[in-house]
Amino acid sequence: MQLSNEEAVALVRRGVEALQQGRAAEARRCFERVTQTGRANVQIWLLHATACRADGDAAAEEEAINQLLLIEPALIRAHIMKADCRSRAGDEQGALKFYESAIRVAEGQQVADDLLPELRRAETTLAESYARLDAGREAALTARGFGPGARSPRFQQSLDISAGRKKIFLQEPTSYYFPGLPQIQFFDTAAFDWVPAVEAATDAIRAELQAVLADGADGFRPYLHHNPDRPRPSNKALVDSADWSALFLCENGVANDAFVARCPQTWAAVQAAPMPRIANSPTVMFSLLAPGARIGAHCGMFNTRLVCHLPLIVPPKCGFRVGNEVREWQEGRLLIFDDSIEHEAWNDSDRDRVVLIFDVWRPELSAQERNEVGALFSGPLAQPAN
């Protein structure tokens, strides 16, 4: 069918007017004449789909939306309309996928005000559907002998992810990624034979810390520094701020002899741990987080190490999240985690929180792999890794 530009424009105007006045069948005929020419744009296909919906023709509406998505795959409204079509067709899984894609496409976009209620509806529908599916799954598992109290932690986490209660967090180191390492957020300290010796030294370590603090926290400095030759860190509010400060016994592999001498029992205790002794490692420091301070979500530089926290001074209302898992520090109880997974910390108390931090090799790395990583970062002067 051939139409001049003037005829096509006139048909669209007639169709819009008919649609506004509730004459859906007439509007649909106008838009169909334009779409049949092969010259319809995104707006005309959207109008055509809307008219078909108003006319009660679900199949024609969905076909129009399919054409619309071919032209503009990132049109939020089209994803929501497609989800509605799948829902009315009884395809709940398909509907959920399109509601999800609508929300995903909307992330980072400036959404028109008239579309916001539709997005909220998509979110509500998703939440209700997930709750319904989750309830059915829970009932079936319980009937088969796998109720909430009879599940392994990893299987429970898989259910939480499927139900949307948790997200998938993966290693995202900012500098170096070693493949094939398991994605574990917090490690079970019982798997490390050196942990009891470090925990047993807590009181002695705390006493050395308190002696330093009694001298006016001499040696503590802001953990994040502004370097004009580098981009500013993601935690901008803490750059050059004493709200997150550190006292280093060893920084990037270089020991501070003065503070090692002031904290000899601390230094001796961490020697039990398999710290990477290569360029840039180990780091051993007291980390102080001031009242009201928050370290925003971020990822560490390498996934070949694990980071250890020995809590020394922990007031209430302090917390720590790695991936999906939130934990509270307990004085004298080590936390071992993969800092290449997104993590954050906060102190909502009225007192300072201080932990001892040091890094260790990942246990999955073989002796050869540790030496290879050491050689990579140390260059020609690399020493065998411990």
XYZ file of C-alpha atoms in Angstrom:
386
model
C 0.000 0.000 0.000
C 1.396 3.350 -1.031
C 0.738 6.462 1.018
C 2.143 9.927 0.609
C 3.719 11.556 3.648
C 0.732 13.877 3.920
C -1.685 10.932 3.870
C 0.304 9.041 6.498
C 0.411 12.064 8.797
C -3.328 12.607 8.366
C -4.058 8.952 9.215
C -1.960 9.136 12.364
C -3.764 12.291 13.468
C -7.143 10.670 12.841
C -6.043 7.586 14.717
C -4.860 9.583 17.752
C -8.121 11.530 17.814
C -10.179 8.343 17.571
C -8.141 6.711 20.331
C -8.615 9.716 22.609
C -12.361 9.600 21.994
C -12.644 5.878 22.727
C -13.115 4.695 19.129
C -10.476 1.977 19.365
C -11.452 0.024 16.228
C -11.291 3.137 14.061
C -7.957 4.151 15.580
C -6.560 0.695 14.933
C -7.599 0.806 11.254
C -5.839 4.150 10.810
C -2.601 2.941 12.362
C -2.725 -0.371 10.472
C -2.837 1.448 7.154
C 0.402 3.218 8.089
C 2.189 0.144 9.522
C 1.339 -1.853 6.388
C 3.470 0.539 4.334
C 6.592 -0.545 6.238
C 7.299 3.064 7.161
C 6.019 3.094 10.743
C 8.322 4.427 13.438
C 8.453 3.613 17.168
C 5.654 6.023 18.068
C 3.258 4.658 15.440
C 3.842 1.033 16.480
C 3.239 2.063 20.109
C -0.019 3.765 19.131
C -1.010 0.716 17.091
C -0.353 -1.610 20.050
C -2.321 0.673 22.359
C -5.267 0.737 19.945
C -5.222 -3.058 19.602
C -5.266 -3.415 23.390
C -8.198 -0.998 23.633
C -9.933 -2.988 20.876
C -9.507 -6.227 22.811
C -7.230 -7.968 20.278
C -4.437 -9.413 22.417
C -2.697 -11.223 19.534
C -2.546 -8.091 17.373
C -1.341 -6.033 20.328
C 1.504 -8.447 21.042
C 2.539 -8.594 17.396
C 2.705 -4.778 17.333
C 4.836 -4.800 20.476
C 7.130 -7.415 18.931
C 7.665 -5.089 15.966
C 8.206 -2.198 18.328
C 10.887 -4.060 20.274
C 12.677 -4.958 17.041
C 13.002 -1.252 16.276
C 13.727 -0.069 19.825
C 14.807 -2.872 22.209
C 15.348 -0.434 25.107
C 11.849 1.063 25.209
C 10.692 0.602 28.804
C 6.984 0.919 28.068
C 7.210 -1.789 25.394
C 8.788 -4.213 27.879
C 5.966 -3.589 30.350
C 3.296 -3.995 27.661
C 4.938 -7.219 26.468
C 4.962 -8.483 30.062
C 1.252 -7.716 30.338
C 0.613 -9.670 27.133
C 2.520 -12.680 28.430
C 0.644 -12.482 31.722
C -2.759 -12.453 30.019
C -1.623 -15.402 27.884
C -0.914 -17.400 31.065
C 2.875 -17.309 30.585
C 3.883 -16.171 34.077
C 7.595 -16.875 33.582
C 7.639 -14.851 30.375
C 5.787 -12.011 32.080
C 8.283 -11.964 34.940
C 11.213 -11.838 32.529
C 9.796 -8.816 30.721
C 8.901 -6.995 33.951
C 12.465 -7.648 35.089
C 13.897 -6.379 31.810
C 11.768 -3.221 32.052
C 13.199 -2.456 35.482
C 16.724 -3.291 34.322
C 16.458 -1.035 31.264
C 15.100 1.772 33.459
C 18.167 1.712 35.723
C 20.290 4.772 35.103
C 17.692 6.380 32.833
C 15.655 9.515 33.372
C 12.163 8.001 33.422
C 9.191 10.093 32.310
C 6.731 10.940 35.095
C 3.828 9.215 33.354
C 5.847 5.988 33.183
C 6.764 5.863 36.878
C 3.424 4.338 37.973
C 3.876 1.606 35.366
C 7.363 0.825 36.685
C 6.024 0.692 40.246
C 3.301 -1.686 39.034
C 5.967 -3.885 37.420
C 7.940 -3.954 40.677
C 4.838 -4.798 42.712
C 3.822 -7.530 40.288
C 7.322 -9.001 40.418
C 7.362 -8.997 44.210
C 3.947 -10.668 44.402
C 4.875 -13.281 41.803
C 8.177 -14.083 43.492
C 6.410 -14.417 46.842
C 3.843 -16.785 45.327
C 6.480 -18.888 43.562
C 8.641 -18.934 46.670
C 5.740 -20.107 48.848
C 5.034 -22.965 46.446
C 8.686 -23.935 46.349
C 8.946 -23.838 50.142
C 5.874 -26.047 50.530
C 7.199 -28.585 48.030
C 10.654 -28.741 49.645
C 9.185 -29.096 53.125
C 6.947 -31.944 51.955
C 10.047 -33.690 50.571
C 11.956 -33.397 53.847
C 13.986 -30.288 53.076
C 12.324 -27.645 55.229
C 14.175 -24.502 56.379
C 15.922 -26.289 59.246
C 17.159 -29.182 57.116
C 19.065 -27.347 54.379
C 22.727 -26.744 53.746
C 23.775 -23.067 53.887
C 24.712 -22.955 50.207
C 21.424 -24.479 49.105
C 19.546 -21.938 51.238
C 21.544 -19.155 49.627
C 20.572 -20.481 46.197
C 16.911 -20.265 47.199
C 17.383 -16.728 48.516
C 18.907 -15.691 45.196
C 16.125 -17.374 43.213
C 13.507 -15.583 45.315
C 15.178 -12.201 44.879
C 16.032 -11.890 48.579
C 19.737 -11.839 47.772
C 21.865 -10.806 44.824
C 24.725 -12.581 43.086
C 28.000 -10.994 44.167
C 31.190 -12.026 42.378
C 34.863 -11.194 42.714
C 35.585 -7.892 41.008
C 39.154 -6.942 41.941
C 40.191 -3.551 40.666
C 43.767 -4.506 39.718
C 44.324 -8.240 39.249
C 41.995 -11.216 38.758
C 43.140 -14.820 39.216
C 40.616 -17.204 37.587
C 39.043 -20.307 39.054
C 38.880 -19.255 42.709
C 35.601 -20.023 44.516
C 33.226 -17.129 45.124
C 33.114 -17.155 48.933
C 32.191 -14.035 50.884
C 33.131 -14.951 54.474
C 35.408 -17.943 55.129
C 34.935 -20.395 57.993
C 37.761 -19.578 60.405
C 37.713 -23.196 61.639
C 39.381 -24.167 58.357
C 42.570 -22.228 59.229
C 44.866 -23.815 61.809
C 46.642 -20.520 62.608
C 43.467 -18.689 63.715
C 43.445 -19.816 67.396
C 46.948 -18.461 67.964
C 46.021 -15.024 66.617
C 42.744 -14.887 68.543
C 44.529 -15.945 71.733
C 46.711 -12.838 71.479
C 43.723 -10.447 71.402
C 44.191 -9.054 74.908
C 47.901 -8.416 74.374
C 47.233 -6.788 71.000
C 44.489 -4.590 72.462
C 46.803 -3.487 75.281
C 49.425 -2.369 72.757
C 46.781 -0.537 70.767
C 45.481 1.231 73.876
C 49.023 2.344 74.749
C 49.298 3.941 71.317
C 45.873 5.575 71.679
C 46.856 6.893 75.116
C 49.643 8.809 73.395
C 47.042 10.696 71.365
C 46.686 8.169 68.508
C 50.145 9.154 67.324
C 50.777 7.436 64.000
C 47.158 7.178 62.835
C 46.556 8.934 59.513
C 43.681 9.045 57.009
C 43.491 5.740 55.177
C 42.498 7.401 51.897
C 44.716 10.132 50.471
C 44.000 12.440 47.573
C 46.564 12.000 44.813
C 46.079 14.595 42.050
C 47.705 12.177 39.587
C 45.035 9.516 40.205
C 41.212 9.511 40.103
C 39.599 10.191 43.461
C 38.534 7.043 45.354
C 34.897 6.039 45.323
C 34.581 6.797 49.062
C 35.011 10.534 48.421
C 33.750 11.661 51.827
C 36.582 9.772 53.559
C 39.445 11.110 51.430
C 41.962 12.834 53.736
C 39.507 12.309 56.617
C 40.403 11.059 60.072
C 36.991 9.369 60.200
C 38.714 6.357 58.630
C 42.304 6.255 59.733
C 45.019 3.650 60.054
C 48.234 2.974 61.881
C 50.487 0.742 59.782
C 52.882 -1.796 61.257
C 53.535 -2.900 57.691
C 52.324 -1.049 54.590
C 52.472 -2.649 51.148
C 55.216 -5.013 52.271
C 57.369 -2.416 54.056
C 57.522 -2.742 57.841
C 57.420 0.375 60.011
C 60.172 -0.508 62.479
C 59.136 2.139 64.992
C 55.605 0.827 65.356
C 56.673 -2.809 65.192
C 58.886 -2.001 68.192
C 55.946 -0.390 70.000
C 53.624 -3.319 69.223
C 55.900 -6.402 69.368
C 53.199 -8.860 70.501
C 50.905 -7.735 67.696
C 53.677 -8.243 65.168
C 54.576 -11.627 66.629
C 50.947 -12.810 66.583
C 50.363 -12.165 62.877
C 53.500 -14.071 61.944
C 51.472 -17.230 62.520
C 49.324 -16.349 59.499
C 50.384 -17.168 55.899
C 50.807 -13.551 54.830
C 51.956 -12.925 51.236
C 55.550 -11.709 51.467
C 55.839 -10.179 48.043
C 55.924 -6.677 46.626
C 52.891 -4.705 47.899
C 52.221 -7.280 50.642
C 51.680 -7.902 53.438
C 49.791 -5.053 55.062
C 49.243 -5.078 58.820
C 47.399 -2.152 60.353
C 45.086 -0.928 63.067
C 42.000 0.484 61.345
C 39.932 3.120 63.179
C 36.401 4.039 62.123
C 35.068 7.116 63.893
C 31.517 7.496 65.286
C 28.972 8.014 62.520
C 31.423 7.110 59.745
C 30.582 4.751 56.916
C 32.929 3.131 54.404
C 30.869 2.886 51.220
C 30.599 -0.208 49.048
C 33.814 -0.985 47.174
C 36.026 -3.864 45.970
C 39.662 -4.582 46.776
C 42.531 -4.771 44.320
C 43.371 -8.504 44.210
C 41.481 -11.772 44.605
C 44.628 -13.780 45.375
C 44.480 -12.756 49.025
C 41.978 -12.810 51.853
C 41.637 -10.004 54.361
C 41.463 -10.692 58.086
C 39.814 -8.515 60.749
C 40.634 -9.061 64.417
C 38.116 -6.858 66.284
C 39.682 -5.084 69.256
C 37.366 -2.200 70.223
C 33.812 -2.682 68.966
C 30.959 -0.592 70.400
C 27.349 -1.512 69.596
C 25.737 -0.485 66.284
C 28.758 -1.342 64.157
C 28.343 -3.570 61.125
C 30.108 -5.051 58.158
C 28.728 -6.394 54.866
C 30.459 -8.561 52.284
C 28.219 -9.372 49.317
C 24.892 -10.537 50.771
C 26.182 -11.295 54.257
C 26.050 -8.761 57.084
C 27.976 -9.502 60.269
C 28.825 -7.686 63.480
C 32.396 -7.664 64.704
C 32.920 -9.568 67.948
C 35.988 -8.635 69.944
C 38.595 -11.380 69.714
C 36.825 -13.303 66.925
C 38.499 -13.170 63.523
C 36.586 -12.457 60.341
C 38.208 -13.697 57.125
C 36.707 -12.494 53.855
C 37.340 -11.944 50.161
C 37.703 -8.182 49.771
C 37.489 -8.435 45.962
C 33.744 -8.930 46.550
C 31.791 -5.730 47.183
C 31.885 -4.803 50.877
C 31.136 -1.897 53.213
C 31.386 -1.021 56.910
C 29.706 1.398 59.303
C 29.926 2.729 62.847
C 26.585 4.061 64.076
C 27.782 4.276 67.683
C 29.198 7.220 69.640
C 32.665 5.671 70.070
C 35.605 4.688 67.864
C 35.743 1.181 66.407
C 39.205 -0.347 65.937
C 40.162 -3.633 64.272
C 43.513 -5.158 63.384
C 43.682 -5.886 59.648
C 46.128 -8.118 57.795
C 46.064 -10.128 54.587
C 46.791 -13.798 53.901
C 47.169 -15.986 50.840
C 44.044 -17.630 49.501
C 44.250 -21.266 50.594
C 43.301 -22.556 47.118
C 46.525 -21.269 45.543
C 49.272 -23.863 45.178
C 52.874 -23.104 46.158
C 53.733 -22.658 42.472
C 50.817 -20.279 41.925
C 51.851 -18.210 44.936
C 55.363 -17.955 43.582
C 54.032 -17.006 40.140
C 51.864 -14.246 41.591
C 54.826 -13.084 43.678
C 57.014 -12.969 40.594
C 54.393 -11.005 38.694
C 54.258 -8.239 41.286
C 57.877 -8.320 42.409
C 59.602 -8.338 39.020
C 63.097 -9.801 38.668
C 63.826 -9.489 42.404
C 60.944 -11.736 43.479
C 61.599 -13.963 46.484
C 59.933 -17.356 46.919
C 56.483 -16.868 48.443
C 55.954 -18.208 51.973
